[in-house]
Coordinates of C-alpha atoms in Angstrom, one line a residue:
X1 CA 19.2 47.5 -10.9
X2 CA 21.0 50.8 -11.5
X3 CA 22.2 52.7 -8.4
X4 CA 23.2 56.3 -8.8
X5 CA 26.6 57.4 -7.5
X6 CA 26.3 61.2 -7.4
X7 CA 28.8 63.0 -5.1
X8 CA 28.8 66.4 -3.5
X9 CA 31.4 67.5 -6.1
X10 CA 28.8 66.7 -8.8
X11 CA 26.4 69.0 -7.0
X12 CA 28.8 72.0 -6.9
X13 CA 29.4 72.0 -10.6
X14 CA 28.0 74.9 -12.8
X15 CA 24.3 74.5 -13.3
X16 CA 24.5 73.1 -16.8
X17 CA 26.6 70.2 -15.6
X18 CA 25.4 69.8 -12.0
X19 CA 23.4 67.0 -10.4
X20 CA 21.0 67.6 -7.5
X21 CA 21.8 66.3 -4.0
X22 CA 22.0 62.5 -3.7
X23 CA 19.0 60.5 -2.3
X24 CA 20.7 60.0 1.0
X25 CA 20.4 63.7 1.8
X26 CA 16.6 63.2 2.0
X27 CA 16.3 59.6 3.3
X28 CA 19.3 58.7 5.5
X29 CA 18.9 59.4 9.3
X30 CA 22.7 59.6 9.6
X31 CA 23.0 62.3 6.9
X32 CA 20.0 64.1 8.4
X33 CA 21.9 64.3 11.7
X34 CA 25.0 65.5 10.0
X35 CA 23.1 68.2 8.2
X36 CA 21.5 69.3 11.4
X37 CA 24.9 70.3 12.7
X38 CA 26.5 71.5 9.4
X39 CA 23.5 73.4 8.0
X40 CA 21.3 74.3 11.0
X41 CA 23.3 74.5 14.1
X42 CA 26.4 76.2 12.8
X43 CA 24.7 79.1 11.1
X44 CA 21.6 81.3 11.7
X45 CA 18.5 79.1 11.7
X46 CA 14.9 80.2 12.2
X47 CA 13.4 79.0 15.5
X48 CA 10.1 80.8 15.9
X49 CA 8.6 84.3 15.7
X50 CA 8.8 87.0 18.4
X51 CA 4.9 87.2 18.2
X52 CA 4.9 83.8 19.9
X53 CA 5.7 85.6 23.1
X54 CA 3.8 88.9 22.8
X55 CA 3.9 90.1 26.4
X56 CA 6.5 90.3 29.2
X57 CA 6.8 87.0 31.0
X58 CA 5.4 84.9 28.1
X59 CA 7.4 81.6 27.8
X60 CA 7.1 79.0 25.1
X61 CA 9.0 75.7 25.3
X62 CA 10.3 74.4 21.9
X63 CA 12.4 71.5 20.7
X64 CA 14.8 72.2 17.9
X65 CA 17.2 69.5 16.6
X66 CA 16.3 67.5 19.6
X67 CA 17.4 70.3 22.0
X68 CA 15.0 71.6 24.6
X69 CA 14.8 75.4 24.3
X70 CA 12.7 78.2 25.9
X71 CA 11.5 81.2 24.0
X72 CA 11.0 83.9 26.6
X73 CA 10.1 87.6 26.6
X74 CA 11.7 89.1 29.7
X75 CA 10.3 91.8 31.9
X76 CA 12.6 94.2 30.1
X77 CA 10.6 93.4 26.9
X78 CA 13.5 91.6 25.2
X79 CA 13.0 88.2 23.6
X80 CA 15.7 85.7 24.4
X81 CA 16.2 82.0 23.9
X82 CA 17.6 79.7 26.6
X83 CA 18.2 76.1 27.0
X84 CA 15.1 74.9 28.8
X85 CA 17.0 73.2 31.7
X86 CA 17.9 73.9 35.3
X87 CA 21.6 74.3 35.9
X88 CA 21.3 72.0 39.0
X89 CA 20.4 68.6 37.6
X90 CA 19.2 69.3 34.0
X91 CA 15.5 69.2 34.8
X92 CA 13.1 70.7 32.2
X93 CA 11.9 74.0 33.5
X94 CA 8.8 74.8 31.4
X95 CA 6.7 72.0 30.0
X96 CA 3.8 74.1 28.4
X97 CA 3.4 77.6 27.1
X98 CA 2.6 80.0 30.0
X99 CA 3.2 83.4 31.5
X100 CA 5.9 83.6 34.1
X101 CA 4.4 85.6 36.9
X102 CA 7.3 85.7 39.3
X103 CA 10.4 83.6 38.7
X104 CA 11.0 80.5 36.6
X105 CA 11.0 77.8 39.2
X106 CA 12.5 74.3 38.7
X107 CA 9.9 71.8 39.7
X108 CA 12.6 69.4 41.0
X109 CA 14.5 71.4 43.7
X110 CA 13.0 74.9 43.3
X111 CA 16.0 76.7 42.0
X112 CA 14.6 79.9 40.5
X113 CA 15.6 82.1 37.6
X114 CA 14.6 85.6 36.5
X115 CA 13.1 86.2 33.1
X116 CA 16.5 87.5 32.0
X117 CA 18.0 84.1 32.9
X118 CA 19.7 85.0 36.2
X119 CA 19.8 82.4 39.0
X120 CA 18.1 84.2 41.8
X121 CA 17.2 81.5 44.4
X122 CA 18.7 78.2 45.5
X123 CA 16.7 77.0 48.5
X124 CA 18.4 74.7 51.0
X125 CA 21.5 74.4 48.7
X126 CA 23.8 74.7 51.7
X127 CA 21.7 72.4 53.9
X128 CA 18.3 72.8 55.5
X129 CA 17.5 76.5 55.9
X130 CA 20.8 77.5 54.2
X131 CA 19.9 79.0 50.8
X132 CA 23.5 79.8 49.8
X133 CA 26.8 77.9 49.6
X134 CA 30.3 79.2 49.0
X135 CA 30.7 76.8 46.1
X136 CA 27.5 77.7 44.3
X137 CA 28.2 80.8 42.4
X138 CA 24.8 82.2 41.2
X139 CA 26.5 84.6 38.9
X140 CA 27.8 81.8 36.7
X141 CA 24.9 79.5 37.0
X142 CA 22.2 81.4 35.1
X143 CA 20.2 79.8 32.3
X144 CA 22.3 78.9 29.2
X145 CA 21.4 81.5 26.6
X146 CA 21.4 80.6 22.9
X147 CA 22.6 83.4 20.6
X148 CA 19.6 85.0 18.9
X149 CA 18.6 87.8 16.6
X150 CA 15.2 89.1 15.4
X151 CA 14.5 90.2 11.8
X152 CA 11.3 90.3 9.8
X153 CA 9.6 89.0 13.0
X154 CA 11.6 85.8 13.0
X155 CA 13.7 84.7 15.9
X156 CA 16.9 83.4 14.4
X157 CA 19.3 81.4 16.5
X158 CA 23.0 80.3 16.2
X159 CA 23.3 77.2 18.3
X160 CA 27.0 76.8 17.9
X161 CA 27.7 80.4 18.8
X162 CA 30.4 80.6 16.2
X163 CA 28.6 82.2 13.2
X164 CA 29.5 85.8 12.2
X165 CA 26.9 88.4 13.3
X166 CA 23.5 88.1 11.6
X167 CA 23.9 91.6 10.2
X168 CA 27.2 90.6 8.5
X169 CA 26.0 87.2 7.2
X170 CA 22.9 88.8 5.6
X171 CA 24.1 92.3 4.9
X172 CA 23.2 92.1 1.2
X173 CA 19.6 90.9 1.9
X174 CA 19.1 93.5 4.6
X175 CA 20.1 96.1 2.1
X176 CA 17.9 94.6 -0.6
X177 CA 14.9 94.8 1.6
X178 CA 15.8 97.9 3.5
X179 CA 12.6 99.6 2.5
X180 CA 10.8 97.0 4.6
X181 CA 12.8 97.7 7.7
X182 CA 9.8 99.1 9.4
X183 CA 7.6 98.0 12.3
X184 CA 5.4 95.0 11.3
X185 CA 2.4 93.6 13.2
X186 CA 1.5 90.0 13.5
X187 CA -2.2 89.5 12.4
X188 CA -2.9 87.3 15.5
X189 CA -4.5 83.9 15.8
X190 CA -6.3 84.1 12.5
X191 CA -3.0 85.0 10.7
X192 CA -1.0 81.9 11.5
X193 CA -1.3 78.2 10.6
X194 CA 0.8 75.1 10.6
X195 CA 1.3 72.5 7.8
X196 CA 2.8 69.0 8.5
X197 CA 4.4 67.6 5.4
X198 CA 6.0 64.2 4.9
X199 CA 9.2 65.4 3.3
X200 CA 12.7 66.5 4.0
X201 CA 12.8 70.2 4.9
X202 CA 15.2 70.9 2.0
X203 CA 12.5 70.0 -0.5
X204 CA 10.3 72.7 0.9
X205 CA 13.1 75.2 0.4
X206 CA 13.8 74.0 -3.1
X207 CA 10.2 74.2 -4.2
X208 CA 9.8 77.7 -2.7
X209 CA 12.8 79.0 -4.5
X210 CA 11.6 78.6 -8.0
X211 CA 8.7 79.8 -10.1
X212 CA 9.0 77.1 -12.8
X213 CA 6.2 75.0 -11.2
X214 CA 3.6 77.8 -11.1
X215 CA 1.5 77.0 -14.3
X216 CA 0.8 73.5 -13.1
X217 CA 0.8 73.6 -9.3
X218 CA -0.7 77.1 -8.8
X219 CA -3.0 77.7 -11.7
X220 CA -5.0 80.3 -9.8
X221 CA -2.0 82.3 -8.9
X222 CA -0.5 81.9 -12.4
X223 CA -3.7 83.2 -13.9
X224 CA -2.7 86.8 -13.1
X225 CA 1.0 86.5 -11.9
X226 CA 2.3 84.4 -14.8
X227 CA 5.5 82.5 -15.2
X228 CA 6.8 85.1 -17.6
X229 CA 6.2 87.8 -15.0
X230 CA 8.7 86.2 -12.6
X231 CA 12.4 86.7 -12.2
X232 CA 15.2 84.8 -10.3
X233 CA 16.8 86.0 -7.1
X234 CA 20.2 84.4 -6.5
X235 CA 22.8 85.2 -3.8
X236 CA 25.2 82.3 -3.5
X237 CA 26.0 81.2 0.0
X238 CA 23.0 83.0 1.7
X239 CA 19.6 83.0 -0.1
X240 CA 17.7 82.6 -3.3
X241 CA 14.2 82.9 -4.6
X242 CA 11.9 84.5 -7.0
X243 CA 10.2 87.8 -7.6
X244 CA 7.1 88.8 -9.6
X245 CA 6.4 92.0 -11.5
X246 CA 2.6 91.5 -11.0
X247 CA 1.3 91.5 -7.5
X248 CA -2.5 91.8 -7.2
X249 CA -3.5 93.5 -3.9
X250 CA -6.2 91.7 -2.0
X251 CA -9.5 93.6 -1.6
X252 CA -12.5 93.0 0.6
X253 CA -16.1 92.9 -0.6
X254 CA -16.3 96.7 -0.1
X255 CA -13.0 97.4 -1.9
X256 CA -11.1 97.7 1.3
X257 CA -7.3 96.9 1.2
X258 CA -4.5 96.7 3.7
X259 CA -2.5 99.8 4.4
X260 CA 0.8 100.0 2.4
X261 CA 4.2 100.2 4.0
X262 CA 5.2 103.9 4.0
X263 CA 7.7 105.4 1.6
X264 CA 8.1 102.3 -0.7
X265 CA 9.7 102.9 -4.1
X266 CA 7.4 102.6 -7.2
X267 CA 8.7 99.1 -7.9
X268 CA 6.6 97.7 -5.1
X269 CA 3.3 99.1 -6.5
X270 CA 3.1 95.9 -8.5
X271 CA 6.1 93.7 -7.5
X272 CA 6.6 91.2 -4.7
X273 CA 9.5 89.0 -3.7
X274 CA 9.8 85.5 -2.2
X275 CA 13.2 84.5 -0.7
X276 CA 14.4 81.4 1.0
X277 CA 17.0 82.5 3.6
X278 CA 19.3 79.6 4.2
X279 CA 18.9 77.3 5.9
X280 CA 15.2 77.1 6.9
X281 CA 13.2 80.4 6.6
X282 CA 11.0 81.4 3.7
X283 CA 10.0 85.0 3.5
X284 CA 7.7 87.0 1.3
X285 CA 7.3 90.8 1.0
X286 CA 4.5 92.8 -0.6
X287 CA 3.4 96.5 -0.5
X288 CA 0.9 95.8 2.2
X289 CA 2.0 92.7 4.1
X290 CA 4.7 90.1 4.6
X291 CA 4.9 86.6 5.7
X292 CA 7.4 84.2 7.3
X293 CA 7.5 80.4 7.1
X294 CA 9.8 78.7 9.6
X295 CA 10.6 75.1 8.6
X296 CA 11.0 72.8 11.6
X297 CA 12.9 69.6 10.6
X298 CA 11.4 66.7 12.6
X299 CA 13.0 63.8 10.8
X300 CA 14.6 63.1 7.4
X301 CA 11.1 62.7 6.0
X302 CA 9.0 65.0 8.2
X303 CA 8.8 68.7 8.4
X304 CA 6.5 71.2 10.1
X305 CA 5.9 74.5 8.3
X306 CA 4.9 77.4 10.7
X307 CA 3.3 80.2 8.7
X308 CA 2.9 83.7 10.0
X309 CA 1.3 86.8 8.4
X310 CA 2.3 90.4 9.2
X311 CA 0.8 93.8 8.4
X312 CA 1.8 97.4 8.3
X313 CA -0.5 98.5 11.1
X314 CA -1.7 97.1 14.3
X315 CA -5.4 97.4 13.5
X316 CA -6.6 95.5 10.3
X317 CA -9.9 94.3 9.1
X318 CA -10.7 90.8 10.5
X319 CA -12.5 89.9 7.4
X320 CA -9.6 90.9 5.2
X321 CA -7.1 89.1 7.4
X322 CA -9.0 85.9 7.3
X323 CA -9.4 86.2 3.5
X324 CA -5.6 86.7 3.2
X325 CA -4.8 83.7 5.4
X326 CA -7.2 81.5 3.5
X327 CA -5.6 82.6 0.2
X328 CA -2.0 81.9 1.3
X329 CA -3.0 78.6 3.0
X330 CA -4.5 77.4 -0.3
X331 CA -1.3 78.3 -2.2
X332 CA 0.9 76.6 0.3
X333 CA -1.3 73.5 0.5
X334 CA -1.1 73.2 -3.3
X335 CA 2.7 72.5 -2.8
X336 CA 2.2 69.6 -0.5
X337 CA 1.7 66.9 -3.1
X338 CA 4.8 68.1 -4.9
X339 CA 7.2 68.0 -2.0
X340 CA 5.8 64.7 -0.7
X341 CA 6.0 63.3 -4.2
X342 CA 9.6 64.2 -4.5
X343 CA 10.3 62.7 -1.1
X344 CA 8.8 59.4 -2.3
X345 CA 10.9 59.6 -5.5
X346 CA 14.1 59.7 -3.4
X347 CA 13.5 56.0 -2.7
X348 CA 14.4 55.2 -6.3
X349 CA 18.0 54.0 -6.4
X350 CA 18.5 55.1 -10.0
X351 CA 17.8 58.7 -9.3
X352 CA 21.0 60.7 -9.4
X353 CA 19.7 64.0 -7.9
X354 CA 18.2 65.1 -11.2
X355 CA 19.2 67.7 -13.7
X356 CA 18.6 71.5 -13.5
X357 CA 17.2 73.6 -16.2
X358 CA 19.9 76.3 -16.7
X359 CA 17.1 78.8 -17.6
X360 CA 14.6 78.0 -14.9
X361 CA 16.3 76.2 -11.9
X362 CA 19.0 78.7 -10.9
X363 CA 17.6 79.5 -7.5
X364 CA 17.3 75.8 -6.6
X365 CA 20.8 75.1 -7.8
X366 CA 22.2 77.9 -5.7
X367 CA 20.6 76.3 -2.6
X368 CA 22.0 72.8 -3.6
X369 CA 25.4 74.3 -4.1
X370 CA 25.2 75.9 -0.6
X371 CA 24.2 72.6 1.0
X372 CA 27.0 70.7 -0.7
X373 CA 29.6 73.3 0.0
X374 CA 28.7 73.6 3.7
X375 CA 28.8 69.8 4.1
X376 CA 32.2 69.5 2.3
X377 CA 33.6 72.1 4.7
X378 CA 32.1 70.4 7.7
X379 CA 33.4 67.0 6.7
X380 CA 36.8 68.5 6.1
X381 CA 36.9 70.0 9.6
X382 CA 35.8 66.7 11.2
X383 CA 38.4 64.7 9.2
X384 CA 41.1 67.1 10.5
X385 CA 40.2 66.6 14.2

């Protein structure tokens, strides 16, 4: 039996000579844990969307990379992310999504926190009836905040706290899509859905990056936005994806369409772009709506895709929204057998990561190169410790 021996150095070669990532990067729990740190915790990863907490006081507990987090909109209207633990004994603070009416109260010893994360009450901490103690400094014992940033409706987090500012990391992308730097409105409950897929999260990124598969996997989409209408988008070290020169605006039975973003250049009359922002967020922009897919890695072979649709105005046609959601759900469900099939294929010991088409696989190769380069740097730092 032949066993492949691909290394990360093989992955970072020019596309005409490069291999894809070795099987272990999709199947090995130890490599999955290593990538969680090197690829997801050290940079700006997608956690959720700000529409998950639409009103002041809304709180949603989440788990990301095994870490208990709390997405919270404060009474000041700001969305923040905290570690979902009390600073006293590490008790989980919020178990289910809910509105915080007063303070966030720990169910264990009733330490209380404001929606901005400040420790505001420590009952009996100095003994019965004594709610303060000289050695308990409330000013330094607030909730542990996780660095966050909101763009395109997505809540991005930097768990390590060491990444450069989001605006610096993604300056080129922010400039590329500057025309879409306008208010966007989540479509609501009928404009979001979740897909559970039995594959490594990177396979979802790889598939989204490229248009090569359209004729066979998305025949309906390819019937009007053909393979030859697409172009590659490649920005090494940050993002990659595809664009189309033919975007067909969705219309209702009476010809109604969604309102366009204001003051877009003529390009967007017929074009749309779909970009994977490394590590785990997939974005799409069109003249009249956008979407965000936040990939949540649950295990080396399990991923949850949280899909959210956004519009240019707060009021939109319910019929048209539902139709748009159904259309995109169909497209994304068509990809499931592909990513799950590739996951199953990673159990073949002779597979060496595969070869890339120099003409068609550029965006996927750019992602593989980013993964390999980040891991090489991470392993180098660990070896030097």
